[in-house]
GROMACS .gro file of C-alpha atoms in nm:
model
  438
    1MET     CA    1  20.724   3.366  11.439
    2SER     CA    2  20.365   3.254  11.413
    3LEU     CA    3  20.158   3.241  11.070
    4ARG     CA    4  19.892   3.472  11.044
    5ILE     CA    5  19.600   3.347  10.824
    6LYS     CA    6  19.588   3.562  10.554
    7ALA     CA    7  19.304   3.785  10.481
    8PRO     CA    8  19.217   3.677  10.153
    9LEU     CA    9  19.122   3.316  10.301
   10PHE     CA   10  18.927   3.403  10.579
   11ALA     CA   11  18.770   3.707  10.423
   12THR     CA   12  18.656   3.549  10.101
   13ALA     CA   13  18.668   3.246  10.194
   14ALA     CA   14  18.455   3.301  10.456
   15LEU     CA   15  18.219   3.505  10.207
   16GLY     CA   16  18.288   3.187   9.968
   17ALA     CA   17  18.168   2.939  10.200
   18PHE     CA   18  17.908   3.180  10.434
   19GLY     CA   19  17.771   3.319  10.118
   20PHE     CA   20  17.930   3.351   9.791
   21ALA     CA   21  17.833   3.620   9.546
   22THR     CA   22  17.793   3.472   9.226
   23VAL     CA   23  17.707   3.656   8.875
   24ALA     CA   24  17.439   3.398   8.863
   25HIS     CA   25  17.144   3.503   9.126
   26ALA     CA   26  17.000   3.770   9.296
   27GLN     CA   27  17.272   3.976   9.472
   28ALA     CA   28  17.571   3.927   9.664
   29PHE     CA   29  17.545   3.565   9.812
   30TYR     CA   30  17.115   3.547   9.831
   31LEU     CA   31  17.018   3.271   9.552
   32GLN     CA   32  16.638   3.373   9.456
   33GLU     CA   33  16.562   3.048   9.203
   34GLN     CA   34  16.340   2.908   9.447
   35SER     CA   35  16.030   2.883   9.243
   36ALA     CA   36  16.012   2.855   8.863
   37ARG     CA   37  15.645   3.042   8.867
   38GLY     CA   38  15.837   3.347   9.012
   39ALA     CA   39  16.142   3.315   8.797
   40GLY     CA   40  15.846   3.360   8.504
   41ARG     CA   41  15.772   3.729   8.616
   42ALA     CA   42  16.128   3.793   8.748
   43PHE     CA   43  16.029   3.757   9.117
   44SER     CA   44  15.805   4.013   9.104
   45GLY     CA   45  15.490   3.901   9.323
   46GLU     CA   46  15.605   3.617   9.543
   47VAL     CA   47  15.525   3.775   9.827
   48ALA     CA   48  15.168   3.832   9.753
   49ASP     CA   49  15.069   3.514   9.529
   50THR     CA   50  14.946   3.186   9.726
   51GLY     CA   51  15.019   2.870   9.800
   52PRO     CA   52  15.385   2.660   9.859
   53GLN     CA   53  15.540   2.836   9.567
   54SER     CA   54  15.529   3.159   9.742
   55LEU     CA   55  15.592   2.986  10.113
   56TRP     CA   56  16.027   3.113  10.100
   57TRP     CA   57  15.888   3.442  10.053
   58ASN     CA   58  15.613   3.485  10.300
   59PRO     CA   59  15.480   3.184  10.512
   60ALA     CA   60  15.130   3.391  10.493
   61ALA     CA   61  15.065   3.260  10.146
   62ILE     CA   62  14.968   2.922  10.261
   63ALA     CA   63  14.666   3.047  10.500
   64GLY     CA   64  14.312   2.995  10.346
   65MET     CA   65  14.396   2.686  10.140
   66GLU     CA   66  14.096   2.447  10.092
   67ASN     CA   67  14.326   2.147  10.014
   68GLY     CA   68  14.677   2.067  10.037
   69GLU     CA   69  14.925   2.116   9.775
   70ALA     CA   70  15.279   2.056   9.653
   71ALA     CA   71  15.545   2.208   9.444
   72ILE     CA   72  15.918   2.114   9.324
   73ASN     CA   73  16.152   2.334   9.129
   74ALA     CA   74  16.492   2.308   8.945
   75SER     CA   75  16.682   2.569   8.799
   76GLY     CA   76  16.963   2.513   8.598
   77ILE     CA   77  17.253   2.837   8.601
   78ILE     CA   78  17.464   2.890   8.323
   79PRO     CA   79  17.689   3.174   8.425
   80ARG     CA   80  17.977   3.367   8.205
   81GLY     CA   81  18.222   3.649   8.290
   82LYS     CA   82  18.566   3.705   8.268
   83VAL     CA   83  18.793   3.782   8.598
   84VAL     CA   84  19.074   3.994   8.426
   85ASN     CA   85  19.385   4.109   8.593
   86ASN     CA   86  19.509   4.503   8.547
   87GLY     CA   87  19.820   4.519   8.697
   88THR     CA   88  19.836   4.302   9.059
   89VAL     CA   89  20.120   4.361   9.235
   90ILE     CA   90  20.331   4.158   9.514
   91CYS     CA   91  20.601   4.212   9.754
   92ARG     CA   92  20.810   3.975   9.869
   93PRO     CA   93  20.999   4.108  10.195
   94ALA     CA   94  21.260   3.850  10.223
   95GLY     CA   95  21.434   4.098  10.458
   96VAL     CA   96  21.314   4.439  10.317
   97ALA     CA   97  21.040   4.620  10.402
   98CYS     CA   98  20.827   4.675  10.096
   99ASN     CA   99  20.783   5.063  10.133
  100ALA     CA  100  20.870   5.198   9.779
  101PRO     CA  101  20.675   5.087   9.414
  102SER     CA  102  21.046   4.927   9.327
  103ARG     CA  103  20.958   4.678   9.600
  104PHE     CA  104  20.675   4.524   9.426
  105ALA     CA  105  20.658   4.310   9.126
  106ALA     CA  106  20.383   4.151   8.890
  107VAL     CA  107  20.191   3.869   9.061
  108GLY     CA  108  20.235   3.697   8.764
  109GLY     CA  109  20.035   3.352   8.638
  110ASP     CA  110  19.691   3.314   8.423
  111GLN     CA  111  19.566   3.700   8.320
  112VAL     CA  112  19.258   3.613   8.282
  113ALA     CA  113  18.976   3.366   8.420
  114ARG     CA  114  18.689   3.254   8.196
  115ASN     CA  115  18.353   3.178   8.369
  116PRO     CA  116  18.537   3.095   8.664
  117ILE     CA  117  18.191   3.010   8.859
  118ASP     CA  118  18.053   2.622   8.751
  119LYS     CA  119  17.732   2.512   8.613
  120GLY     CA  120  17.473   2.445   8.823
  121LEU     CA  121  17.152   2.296   8.925
  122LEU     CA  122  16.965   2.443   9.191
  123PRO     CA  123  16.647   2.241   9.362
  124SER     CA  124  16.392   2.329   9.584
  125GLY     CA  125  16.064   2.242   9.725
  126ALA     CA  126  15.769   2.310   9.944
  127VAL     CA  127  15.447   2.153  10.090
  128ALA     CA  128  15.116   2.274  10.236
  129VAL     CA  129  14.810   2.109  10.417
  130PRO     CA  130  14.538   2.338  10.572
  131PHE     CA  131  14.308   2.166  10.909
  132GLY     CA  132  14.029   2.372  10.917
  133PRO     CA  133  14.138   2.731  10.963
  134VAL     CA  134  14.530   2.697  10.957
  135ALA     CA  135  14.740   2.583  10.703
  136LEU     CA  136  15.073   2.363  10.788
  137GLY     CA  137  15.319   2.397  10.543
  138LEU     CA  138  15.721   2.279  10.462
  139ALA     CA  139  15.933   2.458  10.227
  140VAL     CA  140  16.304   2.309  10.123
  141THR     CA  141  16.476   2.537   9.955
  142SER     CA  142  16.902   2.658   9.885
  143PRO     CA  143  16.954   2.970   9.949
  144TYR     CA  144  17.356   2.949   9.926
  145SER     CA  145  17.500   2.703   9.700
  146PHE     CA  146  17.725   2.748   9.436
  147THR     CA  147  18.090   2.611   9.305
  148THR     CA  148  18.371   2.872   9.195
  149ASP     CA  149  18.698   2.722   9.018
  150TYR     CA  150  19.040   2.939   8.976
  151ASP     CA  151  19.324   2.740   8.819
  152SER     CA  152  19.651   2.755   9.057
  153THR     CA  153  19.794   2.960   8.840
  154SER     CA  154  19.560   3.199   8.800
  155TRP     CA  155  19.644   3.592   8.878
  156THR     CA  156  19.347   3.540   9.167
  157ARG     CA  157  19.529   3.287   9.315
  158TYR     CA  158  19.619   3.421   9.680
  159SER     CA  159  19.181   3.531   9.686
  160ALA     CA  160  19.113   3.221   9.539
  161THR     CA  161  19.103   2.907   9.384
  162ARG     CA  162  18.828   2.650   9.432
  163THR     CA  163  18.543   2.685   9.650
  164LYS     CA  164  18.238   2.517   9.734
  165LEU     CA  165  17.951   2.609   9.929
  166GLN     CA  166  17.574   2.388  10.011
  167THR     CA  167  17.285   2.516  10.194
  168ILE     CA  168  17.039   2.340  10.309
  169ASP     CA  169  16.745   2.574  10.411
  170ILE     CA  170  16.438   2.367  10.603
  171GLN     CA  171  16.144   2.599  10.670
  172PRO     CA  172  15.835   2.487  10.860
  173SER     CA  173  15.514   2.708  10.902
  174ILE     CA  174  15.200   2.820  11.024
  175ALA     CA  175  14.940   3.039  10.879
  176VAL     CA  176  14.615   3.121  10.923
  177ALA     CA  177  14.315   3.301  10.755
  178LEU     CA  178  14.230   3.584  11.034
  179THR     CA  179  13.960   3.727  10.867
  180ASP     CA  180  13.807   3.731  10.506
  181TRP     CA  181  14.057   3.969  10.419
  182LEU     CA  182  14.382   3.927  10.629
  183ARG     CA  183  14.596   3.634  10.597
  184VAL     CA  184  14.960   3.624  10.920
  185GLY     CA  185  15.173   3.337  10.908
  186GLY     CA  186  15.498   3.270  11.102
  187GLY     CA  187  15.804   2.993  11.027
  188ALA     CA  188  16.178   2.831  11.154
  189ASN     CA  189  16.451   2.879  10.915
  190VAL     CA  190  16.690   2.603  10.995
  191GLU     CA  191  16.995   2.547  10.781
  192HIS     CA  192  17.297   2.384  10.731
  193VAL     CA  193  17.579   2.488  10.551
  194TYR     CA  194  17.885   2.308  10.463
  195ALA     CA  195  18.200   2.479  10.276
  196SER     CA  196  18.542   2.386  10.133
  197LEU     CA  197  18.712   2.618   9.998
  198GLY     CA  198  19.090   2.692   9.903
  199ASN     CA  199  19.356   2.962   9.815
  200ALA     CA  200  19.714   3.027   9.721
  201LEU     CA  201  19.980   3.112   9.996
  202PRO     CA  202  20.285   3.314   9.840
  203ASN     CA  203  20.669   3.168   9.971
  204LEU     CA  204  20.898   3.471  10.020
  205THR     CA  205  21.220   3.272   9.897
  206SER     CA  206  21.045   3.062   9.617
  207THR     CA  207  20.818   3.151   9.327
  208ALA     CA  208  20.634   2.798   9.441
  209ASP     CA  209  20.267   2.888   9.617
  210GLY     CA  210  20.194   2.690   9.907
  211ARG     CA  211  19.835   2.621   9.937
  212GLN     CA  212  19.558   2.642  10.250
  213ARG     CA  213  19.175   2.458  10.207
  214LEU     CA  214  18.953   2.509  10.488
  215GLU     CA  215  18.644   2.298  10.523
  216GLY     CA  216  18.376   2.302  10.774
  217ASP     CA  217  17.996   2.312  10.858
  218GLY     CA  218  17.717   2.404  11.071
  219TRP     CA  219  17.344   2.414  11.158
  220ASP     CA  220  17.169   2.754  11.234
  221LEU     CA  221  16.793   2.933  11.277
  222GLY     CA  222  16.604   3.220  11.188
  223TRP     CA  223  16.259   3.250  11.150
  224THR     CA  224  16.007   3.468  10.849
  225ALA     CA  225  15.690   3.623  10.927
  226GLY     CA  226  15.449   3.772  10.680
  227MET     CA  227  15.099   3.856  10.619
  228GLN     CA  228  14.877   3.940  10.335
  229MET     CA  229  14.587   4.162  10.261
  230HIS     CA  230  14.338   4.104  10.006
  231ASN     CA  231  14.045   4.208   9.776
  232ASP     CA  232  13.856   4.099   9.509
  233TRP     CA  233  14.103   4.283   9.267
  234ALA     CA  234  14.435   4.308   9.467
  235THR     CA  235  14.645   4.164   9.690
  236VAL     CA  236  14.965   4.316   9.926
  237GLY     CA  237  15.202   4.120  10.102
  238VAL     CA  238  15.456   4.216  10.342
  239SER     CA  239  15.733   3.944  10.510
  240TYR     CA  240  16.018   3.976  10.727
  241LYS     CA  241  16.337   3.751  10.705
  242SER     CA  242  16.560   3.761  11.015
  243ARG     CA  243  16.919   3.773  10.958
  244ILE     CA  244  17.092   3.465  11.082
  245GLU     CA  245  17.432   3.434  11.209
  246HIS     CA  246  17.624   3.123  11.076
  247THR     CA  247  17.885   2.933  11.275
  248LEU     CA  248  18.123   2.720  11.100
  249LYS     CA  249  18.337   2.497  11.240
  250GLY     CA  250  18.583   2.260  11.047
  251ASP     CA  251  18.979   2.223  11.018
  252LEU     CA  252  19.219   2.423  10.796
  253LEU     CA  253  19.497   2.239  10.599
  254VAL     CA  254  19.816   2.488  10.529
  255GLU     CA  255  20.065   2.346  10.315
  256GLY     CA  256  20.350   2.366  10.041
  257LEU     CA  257  20.548   2.619  10.264
  258VAL     CA  258  20.937   2.648  10.198
  259GLY     CA  259  21.237   2.813  10.373
  260PRO     CA  260  21.120   3.063  10.647
  261LEU     CA  261  20.769   2.953  10.617
  262ALA     CA  262  20.823   2.569  10.633
  263GLY     CA  263  20.765   2.498  10.999
  264GLN     CA  264  20.374   2.668  10.960
  265ASN     CA  265  20.274   2.371  10.758
  266ARG     CA  266  20.023   2.199  10.937
  267THR     CA  267  19.680   2.133  10.998
  268VAL     CA  268  19.442   2.315  11.217
  269ASN     CA  269  19.151   2.149  11.378
  270ASP     CA  270  18.811   2.277  11.519
  271VAL     CA  271  18.843   2.605  11.325
  272GLU     CA  272  18.556   2.853  11.426
  273ALA     CA  273  18.393   3.121  11.200
  274SER     CA  274  18.070   3.342  11.261
  275PHE     CA  275  17.904   3.585  11.016
  276TYR     CA  276  17.570   3.720  10.955
  277THR     CA  277  17.346   3.700  10.664
  278PRO     CA  278  17.072   3.924  10.632
  279ALA     CA  279  16.777   4.003  10.740
  280GLN     CA  280  16.538   4.111  10.430
  281VAL     CA  281  16.197   4.343  10.447
  282ILE     CA  282  16.000   4.226  10.149
  283VAL     CA  283  15.664   4.430  10.019
  284GLY     CA  284  15.481   4.337   9.708
  285ALA     CA  285  15.114   4.363   9.508
  286ARG     CA  286  14.921   4.145   9.319
  287ILE     CA  287  14.669   4.374   9.119
  288ARG     CA  288  14.395   4.204   8.889
  289ALA     CA  289  14.384   4.488   8.564
  290THR     CA  290  14.156   4.246   8.359
  291GLN     CA  291  14.010   3.926   8.413
  292ALA     CA  292  14.283   3.783   8.225
  293LEU     CA  293  14.550   4.031   8.312
  294THR     CA  294  14.747   4.042   8.663
  295LEU     CA  295  15.012   4.331   8.740
  296ASN     CA  296  15.318   4.238   8.981
  297GLY     CA  297  15.547   4.434   9.215
  298GLN     CA  298  15.802   4.369   9.465
  299ALA     CA  299  16.043   4.547   9.658
  300VAL     CA  300  16.324   4.373   9.891
  301ARG     CA  301  16.546   4.554  10.124
  302TYR     CA  302  16.851   4.380  10.249
  303ASN     CA  303  17.024   4.431  10.543
  304TRP     CA  304  17.357   4.369  10.433
  305SER     CA  305  17.505   4.607  10.668
  306LYS     CA  306  17.510   4.373  10.906
  307PHE     CA  307  17.806   4.170  10.786
  308ASP     CA  308  18.071   4.356  10.897
  309ALA     CA  309  18.294   4.162  10.974
  310ILE     CA  310  18.369   3.774  11.006
  311ARG     CA  311  18.472   3.669  11.342
  312LEU     CA  312  18.691   3.412  11.424
  313GLY     CA  313  18.740   3.212  11.719
  314ALA     CA  314  18.972   3.033  11.899
  315PRO     CA  315  19.304   2.927  11.748
  316LEU     CA  316  19.291   3.232  11.550
  317ASN     CA  317  19.114   3.486  11.731
  318ALA     CA  318  19.067   3.796  11.482
  319ALA     CA  319  18.783   3.976  11.321
  320LEU     CA  320  18.779   4.068  10.973
  321PRO     CA  321  18.613   4.356  10.791
  322GLU     CA  322  18.401   4.289  10.528
  323ASN     CA  323  18.207   4.706  10.518
  324TYR     CA  324  17.900   4.575  10.305
  325ARG     CA  325  17.615   4.817  10.251
  326ASP     CA  326  17.218   4.797  10.238
  327SER     CA  327  17.067   4.693   9.877
  328TYR     CA  328  16.792   4.637   9.752
  329SER     CA  329  16.613   4.498   9.497
  330LEU     CA  330  16.308   4.612   9.234
  331ALA     CA  331  16.084   4.399   9.028
  332GLY     CA  332  15.787   4.436   8.795
  333GLY     CA  333  15.576   4.163   8.594
  334ILE     CA  334  15.253   4.050   8.459
  335ASP     CA  335  15.079   3.739   8.440
  336TYR     CA  336  14.797   3.685   8.105
  337ALA     CA  337  14.572   3.426   8.115
  338LEU     CA  338  14.551   3.319   7.814
  339SER     CA  339  14.319   3.030   7.861
  340PRO     CA  340  14.186   2.864   8.215
  341ARG     CA  341  14.477   2.617   8.140
  342LEU     CA  342  14.743   2.861   7.998
  343THR     CA  343  14.869   3.170   8.187
  344LEU     CA  344  15.162   3.348   8.055
  345ARG     CA  345  15.434   3.576   8.250
  346ALA     CA  346  15.699   3.780   8.230
  347GLY     CA  347  15.883   4.058   8.428
  348VAL     CA  348  16.239   4.252   8.511
  349GLN     CA  349  16.404   4.361   8.821
  350HIS     CA  350  16.690   4.574   8.891
  351ALA     CA  351  16.917   4.458   9.182
  352THR     CA  352  17.214   4.638   9.325
  353THR     CA  353  17.517   4.480   9.479
  354PRO     CA  354  17.574   4.518   9.860
  355THR     CA  355  17.983   4.490   9.782
  356GLN     CA  356  18.207   4.840   9.749
  357ASN     CA  357  18.434   4.908   9.507
  358GLY     CA  358  18.774   4.953   9.699
  359LEU     CA  359  18.665   4.635   9.868
  360ARG     CA  360  18.570   4.379   9.605
  361ASP     CA  361  18.759   4.043   9.535
  362ALA     CA  362  18.786   3.749   9.284
  363ARG     CA  363  18.601   3.555   9.523
  364VAL     CA  364  18.282   3.797   9.520
  365PRO     CA  365  18.298   3.957   9.191
  366ASP     CA  366  17.957   4.069   9.218
  367ALA     CA  367  17.759   4.396   9.027
  368ASN     CA  368  17.460   4.547   8.976
  369ARG     CA  369  17.265   4.372   8.750
  370TRP     CA  370  16.912   4.331   8.549
  371ASN     CA  371  16.726   3.999   8.545
  372TYR     CA  372  16.469   3.953   8.271
  373GLY     CA  373  16.216   3.678   8.279
  374ALA     CA  374  15.968   3.540   8.090
  375GLY     CA  375  15.746   3.212   8.149
  376GLY     CA  376  15.454   3.021   8.138
  377THR     CA  377  15.220   2.801   8.378
  378PHE     CA  378  15.037   2.460   8.186
  379GLN     CA  379  14.786   2.340   8.370
  380LEU     CA  380  14.741   1.966   8.294
  381THR     CA  381  14.451   1.846   8.507
  382PRO     CA  382  14.254   2.058   8.740
  383LYS     CA  383  14.529   1.890   8.995
  384PHE     CA  384  14.836   1.914   8.813
  385GLY     CA  385  14.990   2.194   8.642
  386ILE     CA  386  15.385   2.227   8.493
  387ASP     CA  387  15.606   2.577   8.557
  388LEU     CA  388  15.819   2.676   8.320
  389ALA     CA  389  16.056   2.983   8.307
  390ALA     CA  390  16.378   3.150   8.146
  391ASN     CA  391  16.574   3.450   8.272
  392TYR     CA  392  16.876   3.634   8.151
  393VAL     CA  393  17.070   3.809   8.372
  394ASP     CA  394  17.314   4.107   8.297
  395PHE     CA  395  17.582   4.300   8.477
  396LYS     CA  396  17.754   4.572   8.486
  397ASP     CA  397  18.101   4.552   8.462
  398ALA     CA  398  18.300   4.627   8.810
  399THR     CA  399  18.595   4.640   8.968
  400ILE     CA  400  18.799   4.361   9.190
  401ASP     CA  401  19.042   4.565   9.395
  402ARG     CA  402  19.059   4.444   9.724
  403THR     CA  403  19.404   4.497   9.898
  404THR     CA  404  19.534   4.215  10.124
  405ALA     CA  405  19.859   4.106  10.290
  406ALA     CA  406  19.961   3.755  10.337
  407TYR     CA  407  20.082   3.687  10.714
  408ALA     CA  408  19.928   4.031  10.839
  409GLY     CA  409  20.093   4.172  11.110
  410THR     CA  410  20.435   3.999  11.096
  411ALA     CA  411  20.759   4.011  11.024
  412VAL     CA  412  20.666   3.864  10.711
  413GLN     CA  413  20.381   4.057  10.602
  414THR     CA  414  20.363   4.029  10.221
  415PRO     CA  415  20.103   4.300  10.093
  416ILE     CA  416  19.920   4.211   9.713
  417LEU     CA  417  19.755   4.489   9.607
  418THR     CA  418  19.505   4.383   9.354
  419ASN     CA  419  19.365   4.560   9.033
  420GLY     CA  420  19.149   4.358   8.800
  421TYR     CA  421  18.821   4.380   8.693
  422LEU     CA  422  18.473   4.185   8.594
  423ARG     CA  423  18.374   4.233   8.261
  424ASP     CA  424  18.123   4.064   8.000
  425ALA     CA  425  17.946   3.879   8.286
  426SER     CA  426  17.568   3.733   8.227
  427ALA     CA  427  17.386   3.421   8.322
  428VAL     CA  428  17.119   3.226   8.187
  429VAL     CA  429  16.875   3.070   8.428
  430VAL     CA  430  16.591   2.778   8.258
  431SER     CA  431  16.353   2.685   8.563
  432ALA     CA  432  16.090   2.378   8.554
  433GLY     CA  433  15.847   2.299   8.839
  434ALA     CA  434  15.554   2.106   8.877
  435HIS     CA  435  15.261   2.138   9.143
  436ILE     CA  436  14.987   1.915   9.239
  437GLY     CA  437  14.694   1.956   9.432
  438PHE     CA  438  14.570   1.652   9.698
   0.00000   0.00000   0.00000
């Protein structure tokens, strides 16, 4: 008998490793907190704004610059929420088929996981330098990063215990102002992903659990292209960020199995898993309504349906369905120049989740959300300014209801009928940044 890796580990652990839907950020496992200026207006005008602070959203943002500029940002993320059991059950076969409700028993463990997503600090930075009509830029961001912890005694333990994800995206870009009203730009996205994640494994003849942990990393490549059209009172921006096929290679540790499964404790080297992060189509505008007031609007379409499965290479050779759906975000906001040195901002954003009812698990407790932002820029000198912002993100309650099975496809297949929910989820995000011209 061979041990098949249980679906929750690789389906949701791969989700956790390759992009988590945290309740603290934009949607699914995309983190949008790459600019304190953008956070102040709830990311409602980034594709149509200028300078290195908008480089992540649109490489055309640096075209037409007359002087060099650099920006750094950091966002402190404080998520809250409860992941609550509502009757999750498990069937340990022990030689008897799991074909009747009486064969199932409560999963046990702690019934409420409070604030399972760790607080975090998300840094980013960008620089751009003009060379005649051409501008070169470089943005370094972390679009998919966080840590989540469930206790080893939590009811979620067969889906997730501890998961850590760190990404670094390096985006070199080039842009040019083709005419006095048209800017274009493009760039590469070189991404490194590191993941360490784990979950419990049910034993057949003991209530003590086994454990498995996957750790791996990889480098992958995508691209971004965009344009901006502008006149004296309005700018319209359009950009496209490509999907990226990620491939992680690492090791899998299985331990703590007893009885009939004891022989399956092992370390598997060179495990490989591949998946896609979504393409994005971003459209936005900034309209100067008065000398002081600028109106912002932005829409993003995420091609999450490409994330249909996680494909595992040798020695596992399996494909695990994910069935994400395409999703979107809509945002509106304002910039108001109170004085030449002080600009205030505010905005609101709505984003839908790509996760679906019946397919959502505890490692990815995502939901539709509203993001409310406020902030400002304080220009201390003509070349040096500080950006500050605060966001409150309010999440809709959602079910956690993905049915899984340990050792799927073997004689000891162990079904786990998940029944839980995400409740009272919210996040506070505080962002600070600085920009300097040279």
